[in-house]
């Protein structure tokens, strides 16, 4: 019992081929768009490479780029098949490549779904990577004379200004590290000596933040130093001051930004594209079966039947399973049979396979 | 003798019409890009109108938007004319429209020339507006509680961060104004009282700059206060320190940004003028070649196309005499009436 049988006359076949040709070119542009999306996401991730510790999140744009390129190629092949489908002499050469094509198209749909799932699932990994990267960035902020870390200061300053954030979780992260290099500290000053002695590691810690934490929207000029001391500044209340510095942490800001990028494009674009790809796949199946039936019958211009699956879903699945197992057993030597007998049996099985039209590919 | 005449057969006419059609649609695309550049420029001016005292002139972007729309319309119509020209029935219908259309295109090219000139000349106006506007913005930096000036601080801070500049000419402009509001000054403090008394107008002046002047590329944490006092900071010499704060003035920085936008728009308009002239010339060739067909019934016949019917000098003399007679149309001719008046 065939699955979803439909009758096709010549005109309907022509219409189907034309419609499929248009849809496959639409899918090619969709694939190009997805590739560009992947490239954009990758460049955005690479720009902030310095504050990310690992590159696990890069798997999302990598898959997007691969899927984009693969779908461009696959759908271009589909358009070639459409052009050949109405020519009786040229269609049969597509018989075997179409099997590979169906497998590829199904794989693409699965990959797209995987990308959407991954973009949500990797959020935790992104946050962890940012946590470590930002912590190191803040720690090495002062090392502008150490090769390999010269530009940490500039990177962190620009990051904080662009994303309007301060520190890792919040601005207090700056109180725990020495962010002023010892080159610029006057060790003869009493104040400096006090601060250095005040902690075990001998670091110059202060309750101050760099200038890049300052919020331009504050009505008062930025207060950077002695932040926890309400008496150090006139008309300043440490607990209630909100606008002076950026209150958001950079990890939160960056995570929100990247999640926003991936989630705004992910579900919408990718589900639309996978719909287009699925419809291309189904239409191609109908076209293939209809045209093959028409060619096989005496009248190539007459009516033919197109279907999705030759037998029902269950029977097709059992068939495919048996075939795959047969393929796997082909390499094994069966101890009960002769070696030549096994080879002969394998050969006849092979020819049988080639003769019958493969129902589910 | 026609000016720059060319012989045409059917194939050449068809090629000319097709080429001209493509040129017209290219001009439509250029018109669309002029329109969008006009909108972009208008938005950029609006974004920073606060540092220009809200007094900047929107003449250039408005003209660009108008010119872009006109270009689209004119060139789309021209493309349609090319498309219809090879069909004799349609061509005879549109023949009377050809001359006014070509005159209109020439007039439009004059307008484009004017806009290109304005693009280059209005840069002076922007420079002067910027100088005045920045001076006022720096003066009103502290007035975050005055309605109408609440956001000057934020705008100027963001501008200085974005354009990597400090002050009007340079950072010393901040030394001459009080940029900390009195709300945040402890008037009972001796230091504050000294500074306020140190100048005639009673302003709290310091040798400090706001945080937005800081250069993130400096190897040392930003020094904002006591900039001219070497002893206030360890290992600091204000005469040799270059990377600490931005040394460029905001007037230079913002002006060079706008100047580059206007120059590139001016160049695009000049390219548009050249394209338009080529379009008009092509249309003139096409229309004359279709009109001078020796045998109108036979489309394969030869014909001649030209730019001007007579030579350049004769056409110019013709135009002059036409202009003169236009002026004299109402004047009574002295010698002409006499023979009629005298009785036989």
XYZ file of C-alpha atoms in Angstrom:
705
model
C 0.000 0.000 0.000
C 1.745 3.120 -1.177
C 1.990 6.192 1.016
C 0.212 9.352 -0.172
C -0.341 8.354 -3.786
C -1.164 11.096 -6.303
C -2.044 10.972 -10.006
C 0.024 13.081 -12.401
C -0.700 13.797 -16.032
C 1.883 15.420 -18.294
C 0.760 18.951 -17.547
C 0.861 18.387 -13.782
C 4.313 16.883 -14.074
C 5.487 19.931 -15.992
C 3.935 22.229 -13.384
C 5.546 20.248 -10.581
C 8.946 20.450 -12.268
C 8.624 24.204 -12.774
C 7.428 24.820 -9.240
C 10.203 22.671 -7.850
C 12.771 24.542 -9.953
C 11.615 27.854 -8.520
C 11.579 26.497 -4.976
C 15.045 25.037 -5.289
C 16.430 28.404 -6.411
C 14.629 29.985 -3.472
C 16.308 27.418 -1.260
C 19.689 28.267 -2.832
C 19.247 31.929 -1.833
C 18.108 30.745 1.593
C 21.274 28.675 1.876
C 23.393 31.676 0.883
C 21.604 33.733 3.542
C 22.276 31.108 6.196
C 25.940 31.011 5.173
C 26.176 34.788 5.556
C 24.471 34.518 8.922
C 27.067 31.976 10.015
C 29.913 34.191 8.819
C 28.474 37.197 10.671
C 28.058 35.274 13.917
C 31.588 33.877 13.612
C 33.132 37.315 13.074
C 31.218 38.688 16.067
C 32.498 35.849 18.232
C 36.049 36.280 16.936
C 36.004 40.005 17.706
C 35.624 39.269 21.407
C 37.938 36.302 21.269
C 40.221 37.749 23.914
C 37.668 37.569 26.713
C 36.540 34.036 25.906
C 38.468 31.165 27.315
C 37.336 28.346 25.057
C 35.848 28.202 21.614
C 33.032 25.701 22.183
C 30.397 28.169 21.125
C 32.034 28.396 17.704
C 30.380 25.113 16.758
C 27.114 27.011 16.096
C 28.430 29.354 13.382
C 30.596 26.553 11.944
C 27.595 24.290 11.451
C 25.609 27.212 10.045
C 28.276 27.912 7.442
C 28.552 24.234 6.499
C 24.792 23.866 6.207
C 24.568 27.035 4.138
C 27.180 25.859 1.643
C 25.832 22.295 1.512
C 22.278 23.446 0.945
C 23.398 25.782 -1.838
C 25.033 22.842 -3.597
C 22.185 20.414 -2.907
C 19.473 22.727 -4.134
C 21.462 23.654 -7.212
C 21.594 19.928 -8.027
C 17.824 19.792 -7.469
C 17.291 22.542 -10.014
C 19.426 20.626 -12.566
C 17.331 17.501 -11.932
C 14.162 19.520 -12.547
C 15.499 20.784 -15.831
C 16.294 17.225 -16.931
C 13.140 15.642 -15.553
C 10.967 16.370 -18.557
C 13.526 14.996 -21.009
C 13.066 11.207 -21.269
C 16.633 10.598 -22.418
C 18.366 12.618 -19.726
C 16.405 11.763 -16.610
C 17.536 8.144 -16.076
C 21.148 9.208 -15.423
C 19.961 10.886 -12.219
C 18.612 7.614 -10.798
C 21.492 6.772 -8.468
C 22.602 10.336 -7.568
C 19.056 11.019 -6.381
C 19.462 8.477 -3.591
C 22.466 10.390 -2.321
C 20.538 13.608 -2.786
C 17.686 12.464 -0.571
C 20.104 11.395 2.133
C 21.869 14.769 1.946
C 18.652 16.774 2.100
C 17.401 14.806 5.098
C 20.772 15.291 6.807
C 20.554 19.064 6.211
C 17.152 19.266 7.842
C 18.451 17.372 10.858
C 21.521 19.629 11.102
C 19.348 22.739 11.067
C 17.322 21.406 13.934
C 20.541 20.570 15.770
C 21.783 24.141 15.342
C 18.652 25.582 16.918
C 18.936 23.192 19.859
C 22.664 23.862 20.256
C 22.256 27.623 20.281
C 20.127 27.276 23.403
C 22.100 24.432 24.948
C 25.503 26.099 24.705
C 24.486 29.158 26.676
C 25.951 27.697 29.865
C 29.227 26.932 28.168
C 29.385 30.480 26.789
C 28.832 31.953 30.231
C 31.547 29.835 31.772
C 33.979 30.700 29.027
C 33.225 34.397 29.483
C 33.572 34.132 33.266
C 37.101 32.799 33.041
C 38.086 35.056 30.153
C 36.859 38.223 31.843
C 38.434 37.258 35.153
C 41.786 36.916 33.417
C 41.252 40.135 31.532
C 40.618 42.029 34.755
C 43.592 40.399 36.441
C 45.977 41.276 33.624
C 44.533 44.780 33.111
C 47.621 46.359 34.639
C 50.161 44.320 32.662
C 50.544 46.730 29.768
C 54.284 46.063 29.703
C 54.087 42.250 29.566
C 54.345 40.856 26.007
C 51.165 39.023 25.091
C 49.093 41.039 27.548
C 49.879 44.580 26.354
C 46.433 45.163 24.964
C 44.311 43.637 27.707
C 43.749 47.086 29.174
C 42.574 48.547 25.909
C 40.407 45.507 25.149
C 38.683 45.594 28.531
C 38.237 49.380 28.423
C 36.687 49.298 24.969
C 34.514 46.327 25.932
C 33.182 48.083 29.008
C 32.454 51.273 27.079
C 30.795 49.505 24.156
C 28.637 47.085 26.109
C 28.000 49.537 28.985
C 29.119 47.148 31.660
C 31.637 47.074 34.480
C 33.617 44.132 35.822
C 32.713 40.454 35.626
C 29.575 40.239 37.780
C 29.488 43.901 38.809
C 31.863 46.766 39.574
C 33.037 45.269 42.872
C 35.238 42.842 40.921
C 37.632 45.741 40.453
C 38.050 46.075 44.215
C 39.619 42.622 44.443
C 42.448 43.015 41.954
C 45.314 45.430 41.627
C 44.518 47.208 38.382
C 47.068 49.987 38.762
C 50.498 48.840 37.644
C 53.306 49.039 40.200
C 55.263 51.162 37.708
C 52.938 54.074 38.534
C 52.861 53.638 42.317
C 55.033 55.785 44.554
C 56.274 53.271 47.128
C 57.636 55.978 49.368
C 54.125 57.335 49.943
C 52.518 56.334 53.240
C 49.127 55.758 51.673
C 50.528 53.294 49.149
C 52.490 51.452 51.834
C 49.362 51.156 53.997
C 47.290 49.724 51.217
C 49.939 47.192 50.272
C 50.302 46.014 53.851
C 46.544 45.747 54.286
C 46.308 42.408 52.480
C 48.215 39.114 52.471
C 49.399 39.161 48.853
C 50.883 42.651 49.049
C 48.632 44.036 46.326
C 47.617 47.653 45.947
C 43.846 47.298 46.280
C 41.503 50.233 46.206
C 37.766 50.818 46.133
C 38.048 52.476 42.759
C 37.226 51.486 39.175
C 38.750 52.397 35.797
C 37.281 55.261 33.824
C 35.620 52.916 31.320
C 33.044 51.966 33.967
C 31.701 55.520 34.026
C 28.132 56.033 32.840
C 27.787 59.132 30.588
C 24.114 59.403 31.497
C 24.948 60.284 35.083
C 23.986 63.881 35.965
C 27.177 64.352 37.955
C 30.781 64.062 36.772
C 32.017 60.507 37.235
C 33.210 59.392 40.655
C 35.838 56.724 40.214
C 37.732 56.561 43.514
C 36.718 56.001 47.135
C 33.436 54.599 45.982
C 32.485 52.953 49.278
C 33.249 56.059 51.330
C 30.190 58.329 51.384
C 32.151 61.073 53.117
C 34.863 61.263 50.436
C 32.516 63.074 48.053
C 30.047 65.869 48.640
C 26.389 64.897 48.445
C 27.219 61.264 47.713
C 25.459 58.244 49.153
C 27.180 54.987 48.222
C 24.146 52.751 48.809
C 21.696 54.755 46.729
C 23.905 55.935 43.874
C 22.775 54.159 40.711
C 23.698 56.190 37.673
C 27.328 56.901 38.422
C 28.745 53.643 37.022
C 27.373 50.906 34.813
C 25.556 48.488 37.093
C 25.565 45.505 34.734
C 28.395 42.977 34.704
C 30.192 42.351 31.407
C 29.546 38.637 31.494
C 25.813 39.265 31.617
C 26.045 41.929 28.923
C 28.014 39.741 26.501
C 25.868 36.664 27.122
C 22.711 38.681 26.490
C 24.188 40.072 23.302
C 25.193 36.707 21.849
C 22.045 34.939 22.964
C 20.034 37.743 21.414
C 21.918 37.318 18.143
C 21.425 33.570 18.028
C 17.861 33.460 19.289
C 16.534 36.231 17.097
C 17.821 34.575 13.956
C 17.654 30.939 14.995
C 14.065 29.823 15.296
C 12.575 32.177 12.707
C 15.033 31.867 9.867
C 16.003 28.268 10.387
C 12.485 26.895 10.738
C 11.451 28.806 7.609
C 14.406 27.421 5.732
C 13.868 23.866 6.920
C 10.231 24.126 5.782
C 11.421 25.143 2.330
C 13.982 22.333 2.313
C 11.382 19.752 3.413
C 8.971 20.833 0.697
C 11.780 20.610 -1.872
C 12.518 17.096 -0.625
C 8.898 15.940 -0.814
C 8.280 17.524 -4.217
C 11.461 15.942 -5.548
C 10.258 12.532 -4.355
C 6.915 12.984 -6.100
C 8.623 14.182 -9.268
C 11.061 11.283 -9.232
C 8.405 8.597 -8.793
C 5.987 10.187 -11.268
C 8.582 10.651 -13.998
C 10.053 7.168 -13.473
C 6.599 5.622 -13.694
C 5.857 7.612 -16.842
C 9.142 6.543 -18.470
C 8.576 2.904 -17.495
C 5.026 2.862 -18.927
C 4.357 2.587 -22.679
C 3.164 6.174 -22.988
C 5.692 8.627 -21.521
C 3.311 11.531 -22.069
C 0.405 9.921 -20.307
C -0.762 9.630 -16.758
C 1.397 8.206 -14.026
C 1.316 7.846 -10.287
C 3.606 9.515 -7.834
C 4.013 8.460 -4.226
C 6.152 9.094 -1.203
C 6.874 5.532 -0.184
C 6.343 2.331 -2.198
C 5.080 0.346 0.763
C 3.780 1.557 4.076
C 6.061 3.154 6.640
C 6.494 -0.039 8.693
C 7.212 -2.287 5.746
C 9.654 0.222 4.274
C 11.458 0.456 7.596
C 11.725 -3.350 7.823
C 12.989 -3.510 4.261
C 15.643 -0.877 4.915
C 16.710 -2.614 8.126
C 17.059 -5.956 6.372
C 19.057 -4.393 3.594
C 21.402 -2.566 5.977
C 21.946 -5.743 7.985
C 22.578 -7.647 4.756
C 25.164 -5.045 3.803
C 26.820 -5.402 7.206
C 26.866 -9.209 6.925
C 28.406 -8.973 3.463
C 31.840 -8.575 4.946
C 31.415 -11.416 7.439
C 32.282 -14.949 6.350
C 29.403 -17.361 7.101
C 31.039 -20.529 8.555
C 28.171 -22.863 7.501
C 28.387 -21.996 3.757
C 31.156 -22.439 1.192
C 33.343 -19.457 0.456
C 32.411 -19.536 -3.245
C 28.792 -20.209 -2.402
C 28.752 -17.158 -0.149
C 30.303 -15.024 -2.869
C 27.714 -16.224 -5.405
C 24.904 -15.604 -2.992
C 26.237 -12.123 -2.358
C 26.458 -11.439 -6.098
C 22.842 -12.479 -6.730
C 21.717 -10.430 -3.755
C 23.543 -7.473 -5.263
C 21.893 -7.837 -8.688
C 18.524 -8.237 -7.012
C 19.081 -5.028 -5.145
C 19.989 -3.176 -8.336
C 16.973 -4.551 -10.254
C 14.210 -3.587 -7.825
C 13.549 0.117 -7.557
C 14.581 1.162 -4.117
C 11.394 2.217 -2.330
C 12.749 4.231 0.502
C 15.900 6.204 -0.085
C 25.807 69.898 -41.397
C 24.694 67.851 -38.394
C 26.904 67.797 -35.339
C 28.489 64.404 -34.653
C 26.185 62.389 -36.896
C 26.276 58.574 -36.972
C 24.686 56.199 -39.489
C 22.262 53.610 -38.082
C 20.829 50.419 -39.462
C 18.144 48.350 -37.719
C 20.596 46.336 -35.644
C 22.435 49.417 -34.425
C 19.155 51.107 -33.528
C 18.019 48.084 -31.541
C 21.386 47.885 -29.773
C 21.237 51.599 -28.980
C 17.725 51.297 -27.568
C 18.662 48.305 -25.416
C 21.876 49.912 -24.170
C 20.072 53.149 -23.401
C 17.352 51.233 -21.508
C 20.007 49.635 -19.294
C 21.680 53.011 -18.737
C 18.379 54.539 -17.699
C 17.759 51.784 -15.165
C 21.315 52.170 -13.881
C 20.503 55.858 -13.395
C 17.378 54.845 -11.463
C 19.523 52.778 -9.106
C 21.917 55.706 -8.720
C 18.904 57.926 -7.982
C 17.775 55.505 -5.274
C 21.252 55.556 -3.733
C 21.265 59.381 -3.727
C 17.898 59.281 -1.977
C 19.110 56.865 0.675
C 22.350 58.824 1.160
C 20.237 61.948 1.691
C 18.244 60.170 4.380
C 21.421 58.816 5.990
C 22.977 62.277 6.064
C 19.827 63.764 7.562
C 19.803 61.147 10.308
C 23.483 61.750 11.059
C 22.886 65.482 11.360
C 19.904 64.893 13.634
C 21.880 62.519 15.843
C 24.426 65.194 16.674
C 22.260 68.278 16.419
C 22.836 68.955 20.112
C 26.548 69.599 19.659
C 25.634 71.918 16.810
C 23.203 73.945 18.924
C 20.220 72.550 16.950
C 20.994 75.229 14.369
C 22.479 73.106 11.620
C 21.134 73.623 8.122
C 19.265 70.662 6.631
C 19.329 72.169 3.138
C 21.735 69.640 1.627
C 20.026 66.431 2.828
C 16.582 67.770 1.895
C 17.818 68.653 -1.593
C 19.431 65.228 -1.915
C 16.163 63.497 -1.019
C 14.277 65.622 -3.559
C 16.887 65.114 -6.267
C 16.992 61.369 -5.635
C 13.239 61.046 -6.075
C 13.274 63.220 -9.208
C 16.115 61.172 -10.667
C 14.189 57.945 -10.072
C 11.056 59.305 -11.723
C 12.757 60.923 -14.705
C 14.995 57.974 -15.479
C 12.226 55.416 -15.078
C 10.172 57.434 -17.578
C 13.191 57.605 -19.877
C 13.633 53.857 -19.650
C 10.009 53.356 -20.574
C 10.477 55.683 -23.557
C 13.425 53.624 -24.775
C 11.375 50.506 -24.384
C 8.585 51.982 -26.531
C 10.814 53.697 -29.077
C 11.292 50.723 -31.380
C 7.557 50.250 -31.818
C 6.516 52.756 -34.586
C 2.977 53.307 -33.257
C 4.129 54.021 -29.729
C 7.001 56.121 -31.032
C 4.709 58.402 -33.003
C 2.588 58.834 -29.876
C 5.499 59.857 -27.755
C 7.282 62.046 -30.333
C 5.791 65.319 -29.017
C 6.982 64.460 -25.479
C 10.596 63.948 -26.519
C 11.721 67.564 -26.757
C 10.244 68.708 -23.418
C 11.644 65.569 -21.754
C 15.154 66.279 -23.021
C 14.890 69.913 -21.917
C 13.709 68.700 -18.508
C 16.680 66.319 -18.285
C 19.065 69.156 -19.100
C 17.426 71.313 -16.441
C 17.730 68.424 -13.991
C 21.444 68.141 -14.735
C 21.774 71.864 -13.911
C 20.026 71.208 -10.605
C 22.410 68.313 -9.919
C 25.347 70.629 -10.611
C 23.957 73.101 -8.095
C 23.540 70.359 -5.473
C 27.102 69.132 -6.045
C 28.358 72.692 -5.588
C 26.339 73.023 -2.382
C 27.780 69.741 -1.072
C 31.237 71.221 -1.262
C 30.364 74.728 -0.086
C 28.120 73.855 2.872
C 31.083 72.230 4.579
C 32.147 75.714 5.681
C 28.773 76.286 7.235
C 28.998 73.012 9.144
C 32.464 73.922 10.414
C 31.256 77.244 11.799
C 28.111 75.716 13.311
C 30.215 73.025 14.980
C 32.639 75.531 16.459
C 29.821 77.570 17.977
C 27.789 74.559 19.059
C 30.664 72.770 20.775
C 31.595 75.920 22.661
C 28.064 76.142 24.049
C 27.826 72.430 24.798
C 31.013 72.580 26.855
C 29.650 75.587 28.695
C 26.342 73.851 29.481
C 27.956 70.460 30.304
C 27.189 70.936 34.000
C 23.537 71.985 33.574
C 22.038 68.520 33.855
C 19.180 69.935 35.900
C 18.199 72.720 33.477
C 15.298 71.776 31.172
C 16.431 71.765 27.575
C 20.051 71.117 28.523
C 19.650 67.919 30.555
C 21.279 65.705 27.972
C 24.150 67.907 26.873
C 26.499 66.095 29.248
C 25.570 62.679 27.915
C 25.698 63.806 24.281
C 29.106 65.414 24.676
C 30.503 62.433 26.614
C 29.286 59.995 23.980
C 30.632 62.241 21.203
C 34.057 62.458 22.824
C 34.182 58.689 23.334
C 32.970 57.927 19.816
C 35.110 60.410 17.911
C 38.129 60.012 20.226
C 38.462 63.717 20.850
C 38.518 66.134 23.784
C 37.219 69.682 23.990
C 36.664 72.126 21.137
C 40.209 72.832 19.874
C 41.946 70.619 22.428
C 41.616 69.502 26.036
C 42.520 72.921 27.467
C 39.002 74.162 26.637
C 37.864 72.260 29.708
C 40.165 74.321 31.896
C 38.267 77.497 31.044
C 34.745 76.458 32.016
C 33.186 75.189 35.185
C 32.059 71.696 34.195
C 31.100 70.490 37.679
C 27.707 71.647 38.825
C 27.451 73.655 42.053
C 25.119 70.963 43.392
C 28.136 68.698 43.829
C 30.506 71.297 45.282
C 30.982 71.600 49.022
C 31.068 75.379 49.340
C 32.253 75.184 52.919
C 35.481 73.474 51.845
C 38.563 75.723 51.740
C 39.942 74.311 48.489
C 36.636 74.977 46.754
C 36.465 78.489 48.171
C 40.007 79.243 46.959
C 39.271 78.106 43.446
C 36.005 80.035 43.244
C 37.681 83.192 44.473
C 40.652 82.768 42.095
C 38.797 84.195 39.066
C 36.617 87.231 38.384
C 33.399 85.393 37.542
C 33.492 83.102 40.567
C 33.665 79.885 38.560
C 35.082 76.675 39.948
C 37.868 76.153 37.440
C 40.277 73.248 37.547
C 42.973 71.767 35.364
C 40.943 68.580 34.908
C 38.913 66.990 32.159
C 35.865 64.691 32.175
C 36.326 60.914 31.974
C 35.221 60.795 28.326
C 38.508 62.429 27.319
C 40.455 59.372 28.534
C 42.329 57.290 25.956
C 41.839 53.521 26.527
C 45.109 52.900 24.670
C 47.159 54.504 27.411
C 49.360 52.004 29.319
C 48.553 53.721 32.604
C 45.188 54.241 34.286
C 43.713 57.534 33.170
C 44.880 60.726 34.841
C 41.995 63.183 34.728
C 42.740 65.685 37.498
C 45.685 68.016 38.125
C 46.829 67.537 34.555
C 49.335 70.408 34.572
C 50.824 69.517 37.953
C 53.699 67.057 37.528
C 54.128 66.497 41.243
C 50.520 65.417 41.750
C 51.193 62.074 40.049
C 54.073 59.641 40.292
C 56.299 59.410 37.199
C 54.253 61.953 35.218
C 55.392 64.776 32.959
C 52.501 66.639 31.392
C 54.643 68.024 28.570
C 55.677 64.613 27.273
C 52.567 62.640 28.109
C 50.722 61.908 24.871
C 48.628 58.811 25.325
C 46.795 59.723 28.505
C 43.909 61.705 27.017
C 42.823 62.376 23.462
C 44.811 65.246 21.991
C 42.531 65.977 19.019
C 39.778 68.562 19.332
C 36.189 67.499 18.703
C 35.604 70.209 16.156
C 38.297 68.712 13.896
C 37.119 65.168 14.479
C 33.393 65.696 13.890
C 34.041 68.028 10.973
C 36.296 65.540 9.183
C 33.555 62.917 9.571
C 30.877 65.128 8.035
C 33.261 66.457 5.433
C 34.049 62.941 4.219
C 30.331 62.156 3.945
C 29.654 65.333 1.978
C 32.648 64.912 -0.312
C 31.679 61.362 -1.239
C 28.085 62.467 -1.872
C 29.434 65.278 -4.080
C 31.503 62.796 -6.079
C 28.468 60.546 -6.522
C 26.439 63.513 -7.788
C 29.120 64.365 -10.323
C 29.004 60.763 -11.561
C 25.209 61.124 -11.786
C 25.603 64.285 -13.894
C 27.868 62.435 -16.310
C 25.396 59.540 -16.482
C 22.468 61.899 -17.113
C 24.318 63.693 -19.940
C 25.099 60.341 -21.532
C 21.437 59.382 -21.220
C 20.265 62.598 -22.922
C 22.835 62.212 -25.707
C 21.778 58.596 -26.280
C 18.118 59.570 -26.339
C 18.839 62.336 -28.853
C 20.657 59.862 -31.102
C 17.834 57.334 -30.799
C 15.063 59.829 -31.521
C 16.828 61.435 -34.497
C 17.713 58.041 -35.955
C 14.076 56.969 -35.710
C 12.786 60.234 -37.164
C 15.118 60.299 -40.170
C 14.199 56.825 -41.420
C 14.170 57.142 -45.241
C 11.289 54.677 -45.517
C 9.053 54.692 -42.448
C 7.220 51.508 -43.514
C 10.387 49.469 -43.780
C 12.001 48.981 -40.371
C 15.222 47.669 -41.895
C 16.111 50.914 -43.645
C 19.110 53.039 -42.853
C 18.910 56.285 -40.960
C 21.120 58.940 -39.511
C 21.326 60.157 -35.930
C 22.964 63.288 -34.572
C 23.367 65.415 -31.507
C 22.622 68.777 -33.091
C 20.893 69.365 -36.450
C 23.229 72.119 -37.530
C 26.744 72.724 -36.383
C 27.497 73.841 -32.888
C 28.014 77.544 -33.774
C 24.895 77.758 -35.970
C 22.715 76.144 -33.296
C 24.026 78.594 -30.740
C 23.283 81.548 -33.099
C 19.772 80.124 -33.708
C 19.075 79.911 -29.994
C 20.266 83.488 -29.504
C 17.988 84.848 -32.270
C 15.062 82.871 -30.830
C 15.669 84.390 -27.417
C 15.853 87.878 -28.968
C 12.576 87.453 -30.891
C 10.920 86.115 -27.740
C 11.726 89.394 -26.075
C 10.553 91.452 -29.038
C 7.253 89.584 -29.600
C 5.185 92.403 -28.140
C 7.152 95.283 -29.579
C 5.640 97.032 -32.624
C 7.943 96.809 -35.667
C 8.643 100.387 -36.894
C 9.122 99.860 -40.598
C 6.581 97.114 -41.025
C 3.356 99.038 -40.382
C 4.117 102.028 -42.619
C 3.215 100.540 -46.032
C -0.158 99.388 -44.691
C -1.061 102.685 -43.100
C -0.337 104.941 -46.113
C -3.451 105.185 -48.239
C -3.213 104.086 -51.810
